[in-house]
PDB file of C-alpha atoms and ligand atoms in Angstrom:
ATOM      1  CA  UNK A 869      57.534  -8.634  25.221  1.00 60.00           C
ATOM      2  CA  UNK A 870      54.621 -10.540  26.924  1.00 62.00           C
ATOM      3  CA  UNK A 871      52.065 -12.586  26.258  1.00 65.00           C
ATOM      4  CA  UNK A 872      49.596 -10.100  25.324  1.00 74.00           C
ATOM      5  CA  UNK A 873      51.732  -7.988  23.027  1.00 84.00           C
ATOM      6  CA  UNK A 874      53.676 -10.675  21.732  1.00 92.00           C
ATOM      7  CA  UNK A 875      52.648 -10.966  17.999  1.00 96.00           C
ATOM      8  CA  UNK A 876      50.264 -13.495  16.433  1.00 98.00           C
ATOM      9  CA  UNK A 877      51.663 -16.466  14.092  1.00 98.00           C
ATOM     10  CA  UNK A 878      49.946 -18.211  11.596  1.00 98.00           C
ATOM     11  CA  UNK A 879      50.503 -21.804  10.538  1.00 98.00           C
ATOM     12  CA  UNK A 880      48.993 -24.849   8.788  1.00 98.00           C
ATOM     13  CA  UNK A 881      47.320 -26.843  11.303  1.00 98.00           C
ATOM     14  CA  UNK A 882      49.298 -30.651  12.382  1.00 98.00           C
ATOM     15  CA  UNK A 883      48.024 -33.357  14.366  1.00 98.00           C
ATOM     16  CA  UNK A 884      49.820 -32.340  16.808  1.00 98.00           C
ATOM     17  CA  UNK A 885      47.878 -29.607  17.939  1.00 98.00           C
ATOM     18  CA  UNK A 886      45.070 -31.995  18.783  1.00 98.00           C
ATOM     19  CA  UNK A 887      45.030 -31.174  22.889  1.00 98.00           C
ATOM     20  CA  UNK A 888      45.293 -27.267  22.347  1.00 98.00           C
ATOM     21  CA  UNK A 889      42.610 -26.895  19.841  1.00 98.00           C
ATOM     22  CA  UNK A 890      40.261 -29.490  21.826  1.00 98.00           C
ATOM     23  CA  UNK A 891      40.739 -27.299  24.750  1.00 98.00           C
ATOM     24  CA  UNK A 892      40.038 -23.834  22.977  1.00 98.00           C
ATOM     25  CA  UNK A 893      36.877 -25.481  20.963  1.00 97.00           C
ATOM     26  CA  UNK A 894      35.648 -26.759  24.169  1.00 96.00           C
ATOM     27  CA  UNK A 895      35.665 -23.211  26.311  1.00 96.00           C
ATOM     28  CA  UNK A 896      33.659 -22.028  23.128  1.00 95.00           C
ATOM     29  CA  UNK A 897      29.946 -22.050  23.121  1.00 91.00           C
ATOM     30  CA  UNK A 898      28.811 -22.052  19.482  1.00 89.00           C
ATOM     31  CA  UNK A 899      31.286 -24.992  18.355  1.00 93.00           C
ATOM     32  CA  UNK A 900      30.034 -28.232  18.525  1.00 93.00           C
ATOM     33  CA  UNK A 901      32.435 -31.313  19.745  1.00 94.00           C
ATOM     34  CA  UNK A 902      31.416 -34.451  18.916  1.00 93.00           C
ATOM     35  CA  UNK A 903      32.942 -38.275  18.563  1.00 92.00           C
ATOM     36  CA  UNK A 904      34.515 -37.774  14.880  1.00 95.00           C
ATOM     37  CA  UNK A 905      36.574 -34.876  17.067  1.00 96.00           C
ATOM     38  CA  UNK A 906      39.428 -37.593  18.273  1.00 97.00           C
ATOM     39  CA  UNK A 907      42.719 -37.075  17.536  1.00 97.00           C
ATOM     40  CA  UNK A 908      42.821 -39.889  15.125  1.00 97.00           C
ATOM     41  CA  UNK A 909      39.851 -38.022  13.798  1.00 97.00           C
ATOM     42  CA  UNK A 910      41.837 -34.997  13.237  1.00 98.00           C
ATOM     43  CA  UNK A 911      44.580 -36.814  11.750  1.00 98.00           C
ATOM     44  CA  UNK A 912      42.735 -38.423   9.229  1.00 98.00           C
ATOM     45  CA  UNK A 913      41.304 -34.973   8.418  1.00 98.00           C
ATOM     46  CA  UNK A 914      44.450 -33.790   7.842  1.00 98.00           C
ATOM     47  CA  UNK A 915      45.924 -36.385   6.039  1.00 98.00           C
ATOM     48  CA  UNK A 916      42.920 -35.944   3.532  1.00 98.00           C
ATOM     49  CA  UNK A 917      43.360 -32.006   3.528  1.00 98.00           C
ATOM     50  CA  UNK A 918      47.155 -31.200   3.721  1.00 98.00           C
ATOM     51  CA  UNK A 919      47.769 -27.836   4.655  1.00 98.00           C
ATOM     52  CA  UNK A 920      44.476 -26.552   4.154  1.00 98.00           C
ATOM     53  CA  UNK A 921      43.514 -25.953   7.768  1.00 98.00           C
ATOM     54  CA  UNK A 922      45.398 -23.261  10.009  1.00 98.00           C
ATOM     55  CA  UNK A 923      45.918 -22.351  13.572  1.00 98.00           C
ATOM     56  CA  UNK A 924      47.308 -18.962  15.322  1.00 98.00           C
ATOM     57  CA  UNK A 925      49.658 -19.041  18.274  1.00 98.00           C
ATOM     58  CA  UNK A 926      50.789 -16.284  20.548  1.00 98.00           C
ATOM     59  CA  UNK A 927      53.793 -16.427  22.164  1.00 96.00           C
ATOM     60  CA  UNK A 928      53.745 -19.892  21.496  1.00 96.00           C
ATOM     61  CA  UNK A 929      49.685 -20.687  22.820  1.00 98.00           C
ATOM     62  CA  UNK A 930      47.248 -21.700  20.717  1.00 98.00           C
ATOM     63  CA  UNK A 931      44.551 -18.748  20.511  1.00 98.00           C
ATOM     64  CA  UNK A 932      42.937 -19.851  16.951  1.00 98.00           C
ATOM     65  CA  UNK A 933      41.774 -22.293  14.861  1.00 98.00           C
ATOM     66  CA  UNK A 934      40.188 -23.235  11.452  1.00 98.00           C
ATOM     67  CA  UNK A 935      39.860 -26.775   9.590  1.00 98.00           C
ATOM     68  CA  UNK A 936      38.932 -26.691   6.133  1.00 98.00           C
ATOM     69  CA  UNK A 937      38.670 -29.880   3.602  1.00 98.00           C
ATOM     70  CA  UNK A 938      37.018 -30.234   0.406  1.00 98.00           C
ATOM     71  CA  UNK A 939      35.739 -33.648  -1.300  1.00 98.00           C
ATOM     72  CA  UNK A 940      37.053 -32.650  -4.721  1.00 98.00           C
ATOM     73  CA  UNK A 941      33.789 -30.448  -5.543  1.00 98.00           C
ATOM     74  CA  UNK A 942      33.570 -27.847  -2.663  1.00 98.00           C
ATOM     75  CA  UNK A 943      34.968 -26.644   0.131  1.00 98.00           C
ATOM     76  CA  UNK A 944      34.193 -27.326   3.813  1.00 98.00           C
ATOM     77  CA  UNK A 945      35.151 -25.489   6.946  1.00 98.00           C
ATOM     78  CA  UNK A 946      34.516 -26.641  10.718  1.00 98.00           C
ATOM     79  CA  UNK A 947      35.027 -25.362  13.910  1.00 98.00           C
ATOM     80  CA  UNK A 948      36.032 -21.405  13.508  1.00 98.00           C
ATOM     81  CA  UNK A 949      37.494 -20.937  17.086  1.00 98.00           C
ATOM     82  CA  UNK A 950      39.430 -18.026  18.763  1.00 98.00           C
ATOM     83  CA  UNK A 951      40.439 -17.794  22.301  1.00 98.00           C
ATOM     84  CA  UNK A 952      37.985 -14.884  24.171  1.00 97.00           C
ATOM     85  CA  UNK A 953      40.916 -12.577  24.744  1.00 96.00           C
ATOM     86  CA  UNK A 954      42.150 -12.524  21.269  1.00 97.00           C
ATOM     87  CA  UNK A 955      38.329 -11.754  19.781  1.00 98.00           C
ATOM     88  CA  UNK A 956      37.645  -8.785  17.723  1.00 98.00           C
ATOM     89  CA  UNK A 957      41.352  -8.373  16.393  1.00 97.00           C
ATOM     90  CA  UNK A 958      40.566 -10.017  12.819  1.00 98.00           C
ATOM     91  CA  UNK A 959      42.380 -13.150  13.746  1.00 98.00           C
ATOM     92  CA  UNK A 960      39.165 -15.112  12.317  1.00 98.00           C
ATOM     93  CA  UNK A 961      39.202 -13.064   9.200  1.00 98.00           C
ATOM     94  CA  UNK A 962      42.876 -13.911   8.793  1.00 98.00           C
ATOM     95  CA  UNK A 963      42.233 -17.866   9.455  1.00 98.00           C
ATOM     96  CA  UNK A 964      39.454 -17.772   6.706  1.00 98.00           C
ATOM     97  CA  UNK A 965      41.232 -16.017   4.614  1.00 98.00           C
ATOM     98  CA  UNK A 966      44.173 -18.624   4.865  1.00 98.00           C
ATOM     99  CA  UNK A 967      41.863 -21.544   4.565  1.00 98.00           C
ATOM    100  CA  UNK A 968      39.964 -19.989   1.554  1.00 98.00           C
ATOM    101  CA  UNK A 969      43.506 -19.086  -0.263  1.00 98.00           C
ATOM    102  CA  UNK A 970      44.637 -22.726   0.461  1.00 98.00           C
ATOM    103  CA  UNK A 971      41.486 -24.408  -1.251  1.00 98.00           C
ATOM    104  CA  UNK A 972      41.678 -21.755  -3.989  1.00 98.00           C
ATOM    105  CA  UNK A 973      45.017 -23.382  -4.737  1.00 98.00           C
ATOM    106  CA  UNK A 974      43.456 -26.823  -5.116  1.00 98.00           C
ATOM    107  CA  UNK A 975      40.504 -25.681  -7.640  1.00 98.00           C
ATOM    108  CA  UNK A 976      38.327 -25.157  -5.101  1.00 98.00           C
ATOM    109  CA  UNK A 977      35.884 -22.120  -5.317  1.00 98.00           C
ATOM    110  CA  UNK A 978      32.962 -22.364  -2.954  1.00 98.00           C
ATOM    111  CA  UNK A 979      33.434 -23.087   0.281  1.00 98.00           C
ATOM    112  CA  UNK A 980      30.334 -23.972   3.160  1.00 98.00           C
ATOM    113  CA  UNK A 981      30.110 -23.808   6.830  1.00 98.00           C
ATOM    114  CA  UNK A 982      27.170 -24.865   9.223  1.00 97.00           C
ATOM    115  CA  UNK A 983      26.734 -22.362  11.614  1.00 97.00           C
ATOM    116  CA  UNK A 984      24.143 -23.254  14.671  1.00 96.00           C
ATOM    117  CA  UNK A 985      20.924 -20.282  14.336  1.00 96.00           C
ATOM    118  CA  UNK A 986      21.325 -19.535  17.757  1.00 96.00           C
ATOM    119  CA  UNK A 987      24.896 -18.643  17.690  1.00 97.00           C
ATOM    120  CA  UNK A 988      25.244 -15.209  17.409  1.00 97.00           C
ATOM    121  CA  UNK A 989      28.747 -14.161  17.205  1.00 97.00           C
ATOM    122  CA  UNK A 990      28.946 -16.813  14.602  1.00 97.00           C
ATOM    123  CA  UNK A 991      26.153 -15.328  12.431  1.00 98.00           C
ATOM    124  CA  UNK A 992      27.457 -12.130  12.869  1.00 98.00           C
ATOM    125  CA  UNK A 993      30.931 -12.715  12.318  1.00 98.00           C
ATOM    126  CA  UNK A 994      30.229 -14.741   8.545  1.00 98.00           C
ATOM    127  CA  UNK A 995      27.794 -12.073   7.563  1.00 98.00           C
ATOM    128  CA  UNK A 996      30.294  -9.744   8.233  1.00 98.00           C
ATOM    129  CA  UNK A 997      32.932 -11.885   6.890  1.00 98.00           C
ATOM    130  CA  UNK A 998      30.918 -11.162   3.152  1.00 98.00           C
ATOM    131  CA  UNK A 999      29.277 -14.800   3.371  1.00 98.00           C
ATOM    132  CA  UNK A1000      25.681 -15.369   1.837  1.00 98.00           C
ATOM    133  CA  UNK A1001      23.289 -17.193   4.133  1.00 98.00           C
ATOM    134  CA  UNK A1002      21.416 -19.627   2.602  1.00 97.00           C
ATOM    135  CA  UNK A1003      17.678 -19.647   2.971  1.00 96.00           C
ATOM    136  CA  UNK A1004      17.195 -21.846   0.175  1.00 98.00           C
ATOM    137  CA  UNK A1005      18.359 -25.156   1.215  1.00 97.00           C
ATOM    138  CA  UNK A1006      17.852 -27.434   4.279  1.00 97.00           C
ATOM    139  CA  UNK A1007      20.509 -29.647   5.279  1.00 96.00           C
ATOM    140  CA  UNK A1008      19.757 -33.542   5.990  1.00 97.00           C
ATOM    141  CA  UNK A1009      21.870 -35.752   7.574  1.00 95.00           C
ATOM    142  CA  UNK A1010      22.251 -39.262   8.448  1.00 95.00           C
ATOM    143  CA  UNK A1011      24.155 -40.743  11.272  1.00 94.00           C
ATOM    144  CA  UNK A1012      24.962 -44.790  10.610  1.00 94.00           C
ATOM    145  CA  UNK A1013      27.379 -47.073  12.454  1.00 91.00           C
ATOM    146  CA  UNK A1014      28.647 -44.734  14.966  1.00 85.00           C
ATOM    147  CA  UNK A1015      26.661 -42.890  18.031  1.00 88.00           C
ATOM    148  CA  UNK A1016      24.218 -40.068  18.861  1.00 85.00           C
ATOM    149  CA  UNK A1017      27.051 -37.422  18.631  1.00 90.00           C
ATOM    150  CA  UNK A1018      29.294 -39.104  15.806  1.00 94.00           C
TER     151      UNK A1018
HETATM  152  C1  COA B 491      33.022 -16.071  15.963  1.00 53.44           C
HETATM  153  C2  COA B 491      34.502 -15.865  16.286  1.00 53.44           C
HETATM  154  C3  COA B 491      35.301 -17.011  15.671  1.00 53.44           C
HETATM  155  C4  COA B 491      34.964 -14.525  15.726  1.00 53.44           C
HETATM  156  O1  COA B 491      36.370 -14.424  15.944  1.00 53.44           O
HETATM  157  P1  COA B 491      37.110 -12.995  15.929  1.00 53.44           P
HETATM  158  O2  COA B 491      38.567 -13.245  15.761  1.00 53.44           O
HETATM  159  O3  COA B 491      36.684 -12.229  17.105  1.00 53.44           O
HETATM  160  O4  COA B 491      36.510 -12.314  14.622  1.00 53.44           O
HETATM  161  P2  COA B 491      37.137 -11.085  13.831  1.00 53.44           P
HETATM  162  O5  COA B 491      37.902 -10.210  14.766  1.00 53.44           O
HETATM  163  O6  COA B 491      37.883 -11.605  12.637  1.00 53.44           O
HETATM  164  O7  COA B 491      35.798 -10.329  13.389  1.00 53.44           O
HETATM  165  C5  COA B 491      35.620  -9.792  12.106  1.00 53.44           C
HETATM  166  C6  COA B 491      34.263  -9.138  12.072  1.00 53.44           C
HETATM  167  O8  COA B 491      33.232 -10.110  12.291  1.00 53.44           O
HETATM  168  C7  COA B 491      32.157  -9.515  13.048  1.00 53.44           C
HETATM  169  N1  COA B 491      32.055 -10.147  14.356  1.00 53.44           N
HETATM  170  C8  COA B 491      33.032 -10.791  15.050  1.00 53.44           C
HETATM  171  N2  COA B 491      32.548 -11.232  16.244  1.00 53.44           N
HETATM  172  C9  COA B 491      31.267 -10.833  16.295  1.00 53.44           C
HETATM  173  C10 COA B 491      30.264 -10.967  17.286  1.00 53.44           C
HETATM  174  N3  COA B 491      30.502 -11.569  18.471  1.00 53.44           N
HETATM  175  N4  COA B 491      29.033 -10.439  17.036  1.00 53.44           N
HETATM  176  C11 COA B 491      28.788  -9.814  15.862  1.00 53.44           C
HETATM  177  N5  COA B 491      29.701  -9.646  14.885  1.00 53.44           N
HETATM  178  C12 COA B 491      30.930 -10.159  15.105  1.00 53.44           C
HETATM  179  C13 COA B 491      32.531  -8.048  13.223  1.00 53.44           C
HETATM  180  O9  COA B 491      31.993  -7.316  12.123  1.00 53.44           O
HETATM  181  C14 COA B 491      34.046  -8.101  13.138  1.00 53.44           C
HETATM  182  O10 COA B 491      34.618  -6.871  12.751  1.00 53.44           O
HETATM  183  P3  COA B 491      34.825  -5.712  13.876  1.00 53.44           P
HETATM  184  O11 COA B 491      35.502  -6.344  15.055  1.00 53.44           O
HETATM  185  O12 COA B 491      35.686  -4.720  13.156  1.00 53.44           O
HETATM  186  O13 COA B 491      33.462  -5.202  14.214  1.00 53.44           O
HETATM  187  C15 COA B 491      34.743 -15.869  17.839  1.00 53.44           C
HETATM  188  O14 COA B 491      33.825 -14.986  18.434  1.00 53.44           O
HETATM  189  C16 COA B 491      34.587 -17.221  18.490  1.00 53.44           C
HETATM  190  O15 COA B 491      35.520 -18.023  18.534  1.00 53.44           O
HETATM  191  N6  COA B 491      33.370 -17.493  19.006  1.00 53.44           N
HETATM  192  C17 COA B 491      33.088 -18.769  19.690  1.00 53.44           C
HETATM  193  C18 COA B 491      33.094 -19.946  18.724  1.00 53.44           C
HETATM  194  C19 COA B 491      32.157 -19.743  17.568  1.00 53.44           C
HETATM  195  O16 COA B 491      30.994 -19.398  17.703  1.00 53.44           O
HETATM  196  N7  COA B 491      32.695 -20.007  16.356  1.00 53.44           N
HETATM  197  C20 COA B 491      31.941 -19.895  15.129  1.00 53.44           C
HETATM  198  C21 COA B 491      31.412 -21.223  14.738  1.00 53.44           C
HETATM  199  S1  COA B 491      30.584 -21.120  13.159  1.00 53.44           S
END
């Protein structure tokens, strides 16, 4: 079997998978990297969101990714990624439906994402995902103590 028709694995995301996802997030327009995105970054994420973000390897490459937290209230996702040669095949479907089943389990039943209005596959993969866009509601933010791109 090679790469290409080896099958696709899902697993819950570990630190460890810091240099492969930083890689695949960083070939992807659309996905924003920024200074909280170090690996102790990610490690703290996880430590505060066990097993609630996923990955999906092929023939033992990472080709997909997904974080998701929540702060007790609602759910958060970040940086929806999958490798250009493995689009279109549902493997985002199948990392948000991981991610969504996981916060499920911890009470959790509504889930955001920020999604940039000029990135298109984005938009058009959540719509198509079932999501509702919000029109309602700007977002404000604050940055404080850290840099431009914290
Ligand atoms: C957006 C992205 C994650 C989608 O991944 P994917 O694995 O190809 O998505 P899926 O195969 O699960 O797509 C499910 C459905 O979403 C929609 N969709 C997916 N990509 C789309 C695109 N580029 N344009 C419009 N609709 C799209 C389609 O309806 C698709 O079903 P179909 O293939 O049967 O038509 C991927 O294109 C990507 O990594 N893009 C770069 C990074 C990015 O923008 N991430 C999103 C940040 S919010």
């Amino acid at each position: 079997m090679n790469a290409e028709t080896a099958p696709i694995v899902f697993r819950p995301m570990r630190p460890d998978d810091y240099p492969a996802m930083i890689g695949l997030m960083r070939r992807a327009p659309g996905v924003s990297v920024r200074e909280a995105d170090t690996p102790e970054g990610l490690g703290r994420f996880l430590a505060r969101n066990p097993g609630l973000g996923f990955v999906a390897e092929r023939d033992g490459r990472l080709v997909g990714c997904l974080m998701a937290g929540h702060d007790g209230r609602r759910g958060h996702l970040h940086h929806l990624t999958v490798d250009a040669g493995c689009r279109r095949r549902g493997l985002a479907l199948a990392l948000v439906e991981r991610c969504l089943a996981a916060l499920e389990r911890e009470g959790i039943h509504k889930t955001h994402i920020d999604v940039y209005r000029d990135n298109a596959p984005g938009n058009g993969f959540w719509q198509a995902a079932g999501w509702t866009r919000r029109d309602d509601t700007h977002r404000f933010s604050i940055v404080r103590g850290g840099g431009e791109n914290a």
